[in-house]
PDB file of C-alpha atoms and ligand atoms in Angstrom:
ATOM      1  CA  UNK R   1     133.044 158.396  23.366  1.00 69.00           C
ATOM      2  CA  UNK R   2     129.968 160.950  23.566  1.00 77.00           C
ATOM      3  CA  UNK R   3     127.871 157.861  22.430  1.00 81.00           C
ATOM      4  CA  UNK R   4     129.593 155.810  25.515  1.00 88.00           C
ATOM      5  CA  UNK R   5     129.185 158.099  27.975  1.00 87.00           C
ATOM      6  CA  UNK R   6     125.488 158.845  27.181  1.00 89.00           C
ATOM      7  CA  UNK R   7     124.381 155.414  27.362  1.00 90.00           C
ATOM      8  CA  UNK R   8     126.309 155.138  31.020  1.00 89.00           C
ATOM      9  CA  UNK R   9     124.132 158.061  31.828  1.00 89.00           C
ATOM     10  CA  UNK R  10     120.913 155.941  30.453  1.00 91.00           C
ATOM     11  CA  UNK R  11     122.023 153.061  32.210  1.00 89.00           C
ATOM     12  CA  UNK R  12     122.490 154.592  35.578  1.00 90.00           C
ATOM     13  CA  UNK R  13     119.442 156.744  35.378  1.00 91.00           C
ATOM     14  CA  UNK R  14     117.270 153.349  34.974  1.00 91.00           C
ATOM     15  CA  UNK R  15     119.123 151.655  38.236  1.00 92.00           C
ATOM     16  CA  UNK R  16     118.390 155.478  40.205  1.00 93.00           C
ATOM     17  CA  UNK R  17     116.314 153.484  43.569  1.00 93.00           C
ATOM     18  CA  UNK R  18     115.765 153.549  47.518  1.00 92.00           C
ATOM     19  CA  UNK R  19     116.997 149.913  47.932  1.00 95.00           C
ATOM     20  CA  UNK R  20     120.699 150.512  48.114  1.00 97.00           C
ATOM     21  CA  UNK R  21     122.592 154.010  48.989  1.00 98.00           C
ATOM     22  CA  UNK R  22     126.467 154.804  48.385  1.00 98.00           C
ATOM     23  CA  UNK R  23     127.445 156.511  50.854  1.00 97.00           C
ATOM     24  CA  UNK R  24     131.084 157.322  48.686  1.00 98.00           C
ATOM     25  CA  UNK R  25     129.398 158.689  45.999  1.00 97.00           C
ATOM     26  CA  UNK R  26     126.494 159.563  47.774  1.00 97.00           C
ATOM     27  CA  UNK R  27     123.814 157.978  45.336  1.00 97.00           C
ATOM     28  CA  UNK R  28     120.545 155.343  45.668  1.00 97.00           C
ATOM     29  CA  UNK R  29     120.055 152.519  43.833  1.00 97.00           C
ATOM     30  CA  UNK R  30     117.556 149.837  42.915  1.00 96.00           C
ATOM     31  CA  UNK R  31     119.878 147.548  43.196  1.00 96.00           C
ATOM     32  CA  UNK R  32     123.842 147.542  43.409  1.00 96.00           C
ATOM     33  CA  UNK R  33     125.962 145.012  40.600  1.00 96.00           C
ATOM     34  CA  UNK R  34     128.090 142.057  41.352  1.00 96.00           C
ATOM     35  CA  UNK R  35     131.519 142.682  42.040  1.00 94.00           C
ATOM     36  CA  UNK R  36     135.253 141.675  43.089  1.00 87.00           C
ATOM     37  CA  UNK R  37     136.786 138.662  40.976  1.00 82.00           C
ATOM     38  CA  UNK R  38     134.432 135.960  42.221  1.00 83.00           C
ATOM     39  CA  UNK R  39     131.346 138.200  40.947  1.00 92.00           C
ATOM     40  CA  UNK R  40     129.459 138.650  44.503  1.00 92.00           C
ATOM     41  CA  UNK R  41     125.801 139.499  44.296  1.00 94.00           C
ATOM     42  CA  UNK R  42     125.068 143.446  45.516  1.00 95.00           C
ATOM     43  CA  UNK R  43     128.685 144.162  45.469  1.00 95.00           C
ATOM     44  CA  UNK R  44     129.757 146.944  43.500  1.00 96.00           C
ATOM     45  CA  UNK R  45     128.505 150.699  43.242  1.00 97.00           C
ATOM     46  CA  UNK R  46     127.247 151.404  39.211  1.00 96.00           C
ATOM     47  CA  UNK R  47     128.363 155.028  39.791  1.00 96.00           C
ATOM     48  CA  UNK R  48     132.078 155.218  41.747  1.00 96.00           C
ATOM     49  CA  UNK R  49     132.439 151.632  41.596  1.00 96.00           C
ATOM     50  CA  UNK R  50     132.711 150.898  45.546  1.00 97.00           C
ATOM     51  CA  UNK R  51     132.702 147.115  46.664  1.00 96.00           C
ATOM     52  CA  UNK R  52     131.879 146.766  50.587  1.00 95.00           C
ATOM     53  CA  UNK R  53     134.634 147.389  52.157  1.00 94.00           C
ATOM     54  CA  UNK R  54     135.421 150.878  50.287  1.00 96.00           C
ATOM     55  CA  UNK R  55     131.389 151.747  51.712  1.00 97.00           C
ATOM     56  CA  UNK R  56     132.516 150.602  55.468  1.00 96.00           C
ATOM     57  CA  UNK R  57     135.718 152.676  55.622  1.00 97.00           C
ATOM     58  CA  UNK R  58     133.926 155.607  53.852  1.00 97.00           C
ATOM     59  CA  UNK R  59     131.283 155.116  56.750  1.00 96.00           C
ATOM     60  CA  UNK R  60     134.028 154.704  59.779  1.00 96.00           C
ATOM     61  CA  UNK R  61     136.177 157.793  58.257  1.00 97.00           C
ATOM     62  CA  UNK R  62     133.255 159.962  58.350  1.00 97.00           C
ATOM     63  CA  UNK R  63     132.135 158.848  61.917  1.00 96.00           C
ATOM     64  CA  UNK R  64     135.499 159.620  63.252  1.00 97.00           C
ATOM     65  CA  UNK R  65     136.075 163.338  61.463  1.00 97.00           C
ATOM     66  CA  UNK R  66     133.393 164.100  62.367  1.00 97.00           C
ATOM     67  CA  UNK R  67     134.152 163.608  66.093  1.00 96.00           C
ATOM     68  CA  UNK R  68     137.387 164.988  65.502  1.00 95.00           C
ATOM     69  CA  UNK R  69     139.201 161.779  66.502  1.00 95.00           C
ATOM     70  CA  UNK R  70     141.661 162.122  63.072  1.00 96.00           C
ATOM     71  CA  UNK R  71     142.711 164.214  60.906  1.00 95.00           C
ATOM     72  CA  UNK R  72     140.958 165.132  58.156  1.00 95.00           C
ATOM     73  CA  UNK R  73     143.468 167.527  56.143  1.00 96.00           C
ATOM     74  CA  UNK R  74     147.052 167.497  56.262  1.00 98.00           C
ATOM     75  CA  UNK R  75     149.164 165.404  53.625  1.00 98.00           C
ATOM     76  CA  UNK R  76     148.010 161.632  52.549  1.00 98.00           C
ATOM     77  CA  UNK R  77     150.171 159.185  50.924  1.00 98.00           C
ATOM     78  CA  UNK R  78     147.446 156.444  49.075  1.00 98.00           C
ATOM     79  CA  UNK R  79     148.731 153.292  47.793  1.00 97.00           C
ATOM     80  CA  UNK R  80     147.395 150.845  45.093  1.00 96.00           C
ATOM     81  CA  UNK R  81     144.656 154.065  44.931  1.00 97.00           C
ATOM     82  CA  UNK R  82     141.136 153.237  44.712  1.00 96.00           C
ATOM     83  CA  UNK R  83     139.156 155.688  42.350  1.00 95.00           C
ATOM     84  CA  UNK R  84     136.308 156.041  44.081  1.00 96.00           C
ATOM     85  CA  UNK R  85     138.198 157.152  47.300  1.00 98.00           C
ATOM     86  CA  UNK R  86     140.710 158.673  45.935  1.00 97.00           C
ATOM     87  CA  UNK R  87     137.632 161.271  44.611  1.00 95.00           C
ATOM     88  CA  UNK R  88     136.834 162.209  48.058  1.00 97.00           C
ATOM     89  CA  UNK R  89     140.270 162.746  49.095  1.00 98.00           C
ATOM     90  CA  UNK R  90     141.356 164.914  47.220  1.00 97.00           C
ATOM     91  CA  UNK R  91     139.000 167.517  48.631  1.00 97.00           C
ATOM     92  CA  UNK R  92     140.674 167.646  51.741  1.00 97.00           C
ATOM     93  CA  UNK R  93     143.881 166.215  51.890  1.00 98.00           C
ATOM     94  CA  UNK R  94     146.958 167.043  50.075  1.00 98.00           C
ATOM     95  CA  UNK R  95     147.091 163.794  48.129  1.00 98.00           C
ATOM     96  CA  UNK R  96     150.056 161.794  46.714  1.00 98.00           C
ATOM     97  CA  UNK R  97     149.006 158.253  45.232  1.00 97.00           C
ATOM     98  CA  UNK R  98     151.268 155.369  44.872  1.00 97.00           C
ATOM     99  CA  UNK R  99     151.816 152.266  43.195  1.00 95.00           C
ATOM    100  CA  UNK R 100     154.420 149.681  42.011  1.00 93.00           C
ATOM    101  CA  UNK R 101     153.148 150.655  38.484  1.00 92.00           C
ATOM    102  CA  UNK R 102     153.735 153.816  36.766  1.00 89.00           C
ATOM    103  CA  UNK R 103     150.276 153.819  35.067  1.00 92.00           C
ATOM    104  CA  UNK R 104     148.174 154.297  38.012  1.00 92.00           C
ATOM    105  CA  UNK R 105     149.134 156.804  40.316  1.00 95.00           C
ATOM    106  CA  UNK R 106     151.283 159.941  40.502  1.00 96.00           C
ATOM    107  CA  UNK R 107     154.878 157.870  42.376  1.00 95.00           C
ATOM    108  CA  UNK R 108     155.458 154.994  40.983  1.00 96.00           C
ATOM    109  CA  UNK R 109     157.009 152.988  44.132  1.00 93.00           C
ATOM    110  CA  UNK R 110     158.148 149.462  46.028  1.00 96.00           C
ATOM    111  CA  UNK R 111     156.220 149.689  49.435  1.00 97.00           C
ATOM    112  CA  UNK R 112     159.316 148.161  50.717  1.00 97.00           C
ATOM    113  CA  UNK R 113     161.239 151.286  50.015  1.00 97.00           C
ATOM    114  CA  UNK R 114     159.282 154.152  50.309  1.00 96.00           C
ATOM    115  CA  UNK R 115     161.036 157.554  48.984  1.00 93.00           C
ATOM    116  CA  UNK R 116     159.496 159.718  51.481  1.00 97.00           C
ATOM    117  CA  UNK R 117     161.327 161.178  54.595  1.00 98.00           C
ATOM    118  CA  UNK R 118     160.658 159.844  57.508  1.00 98.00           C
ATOM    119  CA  UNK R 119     156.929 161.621  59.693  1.00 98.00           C
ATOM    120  CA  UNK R 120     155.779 163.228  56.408  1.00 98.00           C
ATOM    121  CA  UNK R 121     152.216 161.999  56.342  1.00 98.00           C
ATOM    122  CA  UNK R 122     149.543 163.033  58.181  1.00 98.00           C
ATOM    123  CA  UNK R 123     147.285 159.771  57.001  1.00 98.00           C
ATOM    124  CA  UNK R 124     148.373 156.610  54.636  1.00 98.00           C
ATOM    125  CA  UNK R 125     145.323 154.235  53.166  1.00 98.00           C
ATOM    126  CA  UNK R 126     147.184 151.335  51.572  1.00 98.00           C
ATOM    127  CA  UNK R 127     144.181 148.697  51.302  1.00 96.00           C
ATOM    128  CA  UNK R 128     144.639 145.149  49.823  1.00 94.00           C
ATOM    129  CA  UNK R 129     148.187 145.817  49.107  1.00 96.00           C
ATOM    130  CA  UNK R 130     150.331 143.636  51.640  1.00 97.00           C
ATOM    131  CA  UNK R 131     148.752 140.225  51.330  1.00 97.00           C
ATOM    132  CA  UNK R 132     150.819 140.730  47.260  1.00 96.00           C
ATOM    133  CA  UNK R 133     153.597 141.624  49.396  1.00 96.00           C
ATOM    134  CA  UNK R 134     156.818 138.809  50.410  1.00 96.00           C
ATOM    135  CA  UNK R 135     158.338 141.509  52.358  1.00 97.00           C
ATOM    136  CA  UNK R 136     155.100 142.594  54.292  1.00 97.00           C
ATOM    137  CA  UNK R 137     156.697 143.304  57.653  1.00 98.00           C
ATOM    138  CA  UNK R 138     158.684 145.597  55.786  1.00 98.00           C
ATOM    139  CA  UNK R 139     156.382 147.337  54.076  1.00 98.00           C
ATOM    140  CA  UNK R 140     154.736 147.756  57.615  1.00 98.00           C
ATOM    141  CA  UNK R 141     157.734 149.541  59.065  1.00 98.00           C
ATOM    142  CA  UNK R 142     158.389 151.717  56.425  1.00 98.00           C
ATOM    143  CA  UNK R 143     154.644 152.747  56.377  1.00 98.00           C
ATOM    144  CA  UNK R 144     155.039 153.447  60.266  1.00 98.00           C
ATOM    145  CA  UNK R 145     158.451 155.114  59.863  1.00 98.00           C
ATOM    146  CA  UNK R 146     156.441 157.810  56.630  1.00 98.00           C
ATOM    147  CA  UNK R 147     153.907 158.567  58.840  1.00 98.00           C
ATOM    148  CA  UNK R 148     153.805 161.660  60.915  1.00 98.00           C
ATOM    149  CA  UNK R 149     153.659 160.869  64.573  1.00 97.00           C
ATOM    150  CA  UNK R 150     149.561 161.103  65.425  1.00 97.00           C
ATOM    151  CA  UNK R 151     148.798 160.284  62.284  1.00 98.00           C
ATOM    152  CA  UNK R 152     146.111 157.729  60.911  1.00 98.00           C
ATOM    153  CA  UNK R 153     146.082 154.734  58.201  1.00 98.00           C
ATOM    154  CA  UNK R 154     144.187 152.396  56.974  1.00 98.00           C
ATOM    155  CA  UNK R 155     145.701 149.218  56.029  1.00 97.00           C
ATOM    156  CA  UNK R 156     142.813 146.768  55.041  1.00 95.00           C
ATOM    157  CA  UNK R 157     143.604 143.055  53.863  1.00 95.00           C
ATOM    158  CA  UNK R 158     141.638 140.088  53.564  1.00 92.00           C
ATOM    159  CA  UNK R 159     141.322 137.873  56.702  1.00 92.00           C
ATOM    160  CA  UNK R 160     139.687 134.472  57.868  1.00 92.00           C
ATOM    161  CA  UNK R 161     140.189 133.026  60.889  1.00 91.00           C
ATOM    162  CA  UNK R 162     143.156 133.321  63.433  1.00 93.00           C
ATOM    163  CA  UNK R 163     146.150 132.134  62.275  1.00 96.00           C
ATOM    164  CA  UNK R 164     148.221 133.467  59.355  1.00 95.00           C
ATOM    165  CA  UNK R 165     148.855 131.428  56.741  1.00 92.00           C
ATOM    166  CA  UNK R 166     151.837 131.672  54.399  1.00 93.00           C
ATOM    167  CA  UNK R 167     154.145 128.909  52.723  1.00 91.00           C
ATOM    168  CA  UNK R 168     156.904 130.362  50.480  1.00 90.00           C
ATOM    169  CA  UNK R 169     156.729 126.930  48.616  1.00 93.00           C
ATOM    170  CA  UNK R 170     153.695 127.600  47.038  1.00 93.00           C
ATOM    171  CA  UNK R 171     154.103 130.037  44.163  1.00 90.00           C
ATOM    172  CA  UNK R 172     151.769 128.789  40.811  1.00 94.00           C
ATOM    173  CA  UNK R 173     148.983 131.052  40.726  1.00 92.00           C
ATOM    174  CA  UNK R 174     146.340 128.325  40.896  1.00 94.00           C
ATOM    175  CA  UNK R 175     148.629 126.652  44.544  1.00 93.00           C
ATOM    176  CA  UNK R 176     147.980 130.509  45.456  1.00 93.00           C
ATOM    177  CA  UNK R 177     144.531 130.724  44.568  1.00 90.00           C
ATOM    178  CA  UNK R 178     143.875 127.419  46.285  1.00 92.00           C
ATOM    179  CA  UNK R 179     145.658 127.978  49.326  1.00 90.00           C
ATOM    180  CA  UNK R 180     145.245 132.051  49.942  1.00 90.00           C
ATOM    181  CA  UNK R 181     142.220 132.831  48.005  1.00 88.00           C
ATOM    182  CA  UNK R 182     143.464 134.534  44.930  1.00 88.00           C
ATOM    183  CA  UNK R 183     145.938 133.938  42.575  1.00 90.00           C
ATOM    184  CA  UNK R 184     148.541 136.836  42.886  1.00 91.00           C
ATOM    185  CA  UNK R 185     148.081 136.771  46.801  1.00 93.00           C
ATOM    186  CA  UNK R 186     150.927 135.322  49.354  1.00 93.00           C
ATOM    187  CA  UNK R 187     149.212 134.783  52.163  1.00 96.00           C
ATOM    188  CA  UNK R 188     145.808 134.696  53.637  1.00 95.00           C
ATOM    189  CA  UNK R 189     146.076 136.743  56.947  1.00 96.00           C
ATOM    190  CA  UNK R 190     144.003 135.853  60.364  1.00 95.00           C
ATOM    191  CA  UNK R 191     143.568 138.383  63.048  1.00 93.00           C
ATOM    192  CA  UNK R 192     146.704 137.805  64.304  1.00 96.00           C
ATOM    193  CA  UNK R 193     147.045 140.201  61.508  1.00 97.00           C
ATOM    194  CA  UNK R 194     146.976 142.882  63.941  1.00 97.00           C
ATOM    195  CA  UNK R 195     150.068 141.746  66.135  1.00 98.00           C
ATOM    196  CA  UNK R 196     152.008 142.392  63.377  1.00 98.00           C
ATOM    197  CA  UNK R 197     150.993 145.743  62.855  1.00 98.00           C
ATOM    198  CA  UNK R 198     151.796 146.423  66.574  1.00 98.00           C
ATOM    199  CA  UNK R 199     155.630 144.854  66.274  1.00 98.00           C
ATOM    200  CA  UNK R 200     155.912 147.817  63.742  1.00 98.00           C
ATOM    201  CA  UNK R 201     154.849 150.372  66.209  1.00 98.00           C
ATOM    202  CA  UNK R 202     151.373 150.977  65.418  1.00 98.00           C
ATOM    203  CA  UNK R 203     148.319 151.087  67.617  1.00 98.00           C
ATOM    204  CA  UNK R 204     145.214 149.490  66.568  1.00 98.00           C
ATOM    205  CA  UNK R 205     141.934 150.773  66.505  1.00 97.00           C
ATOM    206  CA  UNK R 206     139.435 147.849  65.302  1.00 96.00           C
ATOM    207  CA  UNK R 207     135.955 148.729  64.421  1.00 95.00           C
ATOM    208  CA  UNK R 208     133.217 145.497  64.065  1.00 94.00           C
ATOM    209  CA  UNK R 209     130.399 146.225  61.668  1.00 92.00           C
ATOM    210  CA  UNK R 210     128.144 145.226  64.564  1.00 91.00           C
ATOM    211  CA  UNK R 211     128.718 147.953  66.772  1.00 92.00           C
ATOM    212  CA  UNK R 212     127.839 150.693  64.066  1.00 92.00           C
ATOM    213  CA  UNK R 213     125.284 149.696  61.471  1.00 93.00           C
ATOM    214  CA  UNK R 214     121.751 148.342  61.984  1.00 93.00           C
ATOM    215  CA  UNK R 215     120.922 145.376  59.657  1.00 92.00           C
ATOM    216  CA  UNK R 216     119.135 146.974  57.381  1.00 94.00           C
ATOM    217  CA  UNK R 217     121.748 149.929  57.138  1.00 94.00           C
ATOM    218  CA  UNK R 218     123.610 146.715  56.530  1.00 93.00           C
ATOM    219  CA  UNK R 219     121.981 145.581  53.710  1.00 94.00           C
ATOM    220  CA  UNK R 220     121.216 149.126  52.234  1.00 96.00           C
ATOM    221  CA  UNK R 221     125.065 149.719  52.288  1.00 96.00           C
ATOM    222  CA  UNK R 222     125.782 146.599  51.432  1.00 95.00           C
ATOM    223  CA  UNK R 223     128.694 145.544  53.940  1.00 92.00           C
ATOM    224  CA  UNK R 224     127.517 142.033  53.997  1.00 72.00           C
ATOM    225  CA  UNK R 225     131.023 140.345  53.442  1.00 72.00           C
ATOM    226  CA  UNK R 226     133.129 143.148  55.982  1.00 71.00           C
ATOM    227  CA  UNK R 227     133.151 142.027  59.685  1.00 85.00           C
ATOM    228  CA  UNK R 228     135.481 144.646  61.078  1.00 91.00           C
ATOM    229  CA  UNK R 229     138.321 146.971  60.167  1.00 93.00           C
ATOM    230  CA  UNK R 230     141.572 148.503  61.732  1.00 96.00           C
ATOM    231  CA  UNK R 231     142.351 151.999  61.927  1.00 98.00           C
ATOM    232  CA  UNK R 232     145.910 152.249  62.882  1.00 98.00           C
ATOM    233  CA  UNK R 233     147.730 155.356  64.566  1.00 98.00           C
ATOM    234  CA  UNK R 234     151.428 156.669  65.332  1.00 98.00           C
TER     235      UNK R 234
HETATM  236 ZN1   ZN Y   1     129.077 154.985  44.715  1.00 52.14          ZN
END
């Protein structure tokens, strides 16, 4: 274990660089790993483990406390939780995590049925969780009816294109993988993503990479595969 941990320490003290900065864990780089299941180049973070899109939302979430435009304390429910947000967090929110399985978070929970009253959270971050979801316009509803009106959440899936794409006929995981991108995914979403947040009650708040970052912030980051993101509010 001691052994284990002192060669991660080796190993990230040789990668310490200028080329690439985390802004989750707040580290530079020489260079960042490849990461997510198809192994894309500059991907992941070797310290907190953040792919892209955990670096953008860190980024946008910062931008908008500190204009005040959310709410940066208060109670957060996060689903499917991703460690190296889920670290940050928990310094100012009073933080519940979630998950279908018991192992790894504090409620183990269906998204379809959430077991909170209704307006208890102040801000929900359920990322890459409803394109695994049958029921997603459920899971929607019952995220909009937990959360506190004026509240915040960030719902990230993977998108391409405009149109949604599901077919309940294809269920193998290599049909799924095929047709949606990943194996244990139902769908593949397009931006008309977004309407179907709105028929649940939310309003949309989309941010495009574009309009923030530079590109070499871009490439220092490393946001290369993240276009845009929604923040949604009650
Ligand atoms: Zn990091």
């Amino acid at each position: 274990m001691i052994f284990n941990q002192l060669k991660r320490k080796i190993f990230l003290w040789k990668l310490r660089g200028d080329n690439y900065f985390c802004p989750v864990c707040e580290n530079g780089f020489k260079t960042f790993l490849p990461g997510g299941p198809k192994r894309r180049p500059f991907a992941l973070c070797p310290n907190c483990y953040s792919l892209e899109r955990h670096r953008f939302l860190w980024l946008i979430l910062q931008k908008l406390w500190s204009e005040d435009k959310i709410y940066r304390t208060g109670k957060m429910l996060h689903f499917a939780p991703e460690a190296c947000l889920a670290l940050n967090f928990k310094k100012t929110f009073e933080y519940i995590s979630a998950d279908i399985d018991p192992e790894v978070a504090m409620v183990s929970m269906d998204i379809t049925d959430i077991k909170f009253p209704d307006d208890t959270f102040d801000a929900i971050v359920c990322n890459h969780v409803l394109e695994h979801i049958p029921e997603d316009r459920k899971a929607i509803s019952e995220l909009f009816r937990v959360m506190k009106k004026g509240g915040w959440g960030s719902l990230q899936v993977p998108m391409k294109g405009e149109k949604t794409f599901e077919d309940d006929s294809i269920v193998t995981p290599e049909a799924r993988d095929k047709a949606f991108g990943q194996s244990d995914h139902v769908r593949l979403y397009g931006s008309d993503y977004y309407e179907r947040l709105k028929d649940a009650g939310f309003t949309t708040h989309i941010y495009r990479k574009d309009d923030f970052f530079s590109d070499e912030e871009n490439l220092r980051f490393s946001l290369a595969i993240e276009n845009e993101l929604v923040i949604v509010r009650k």
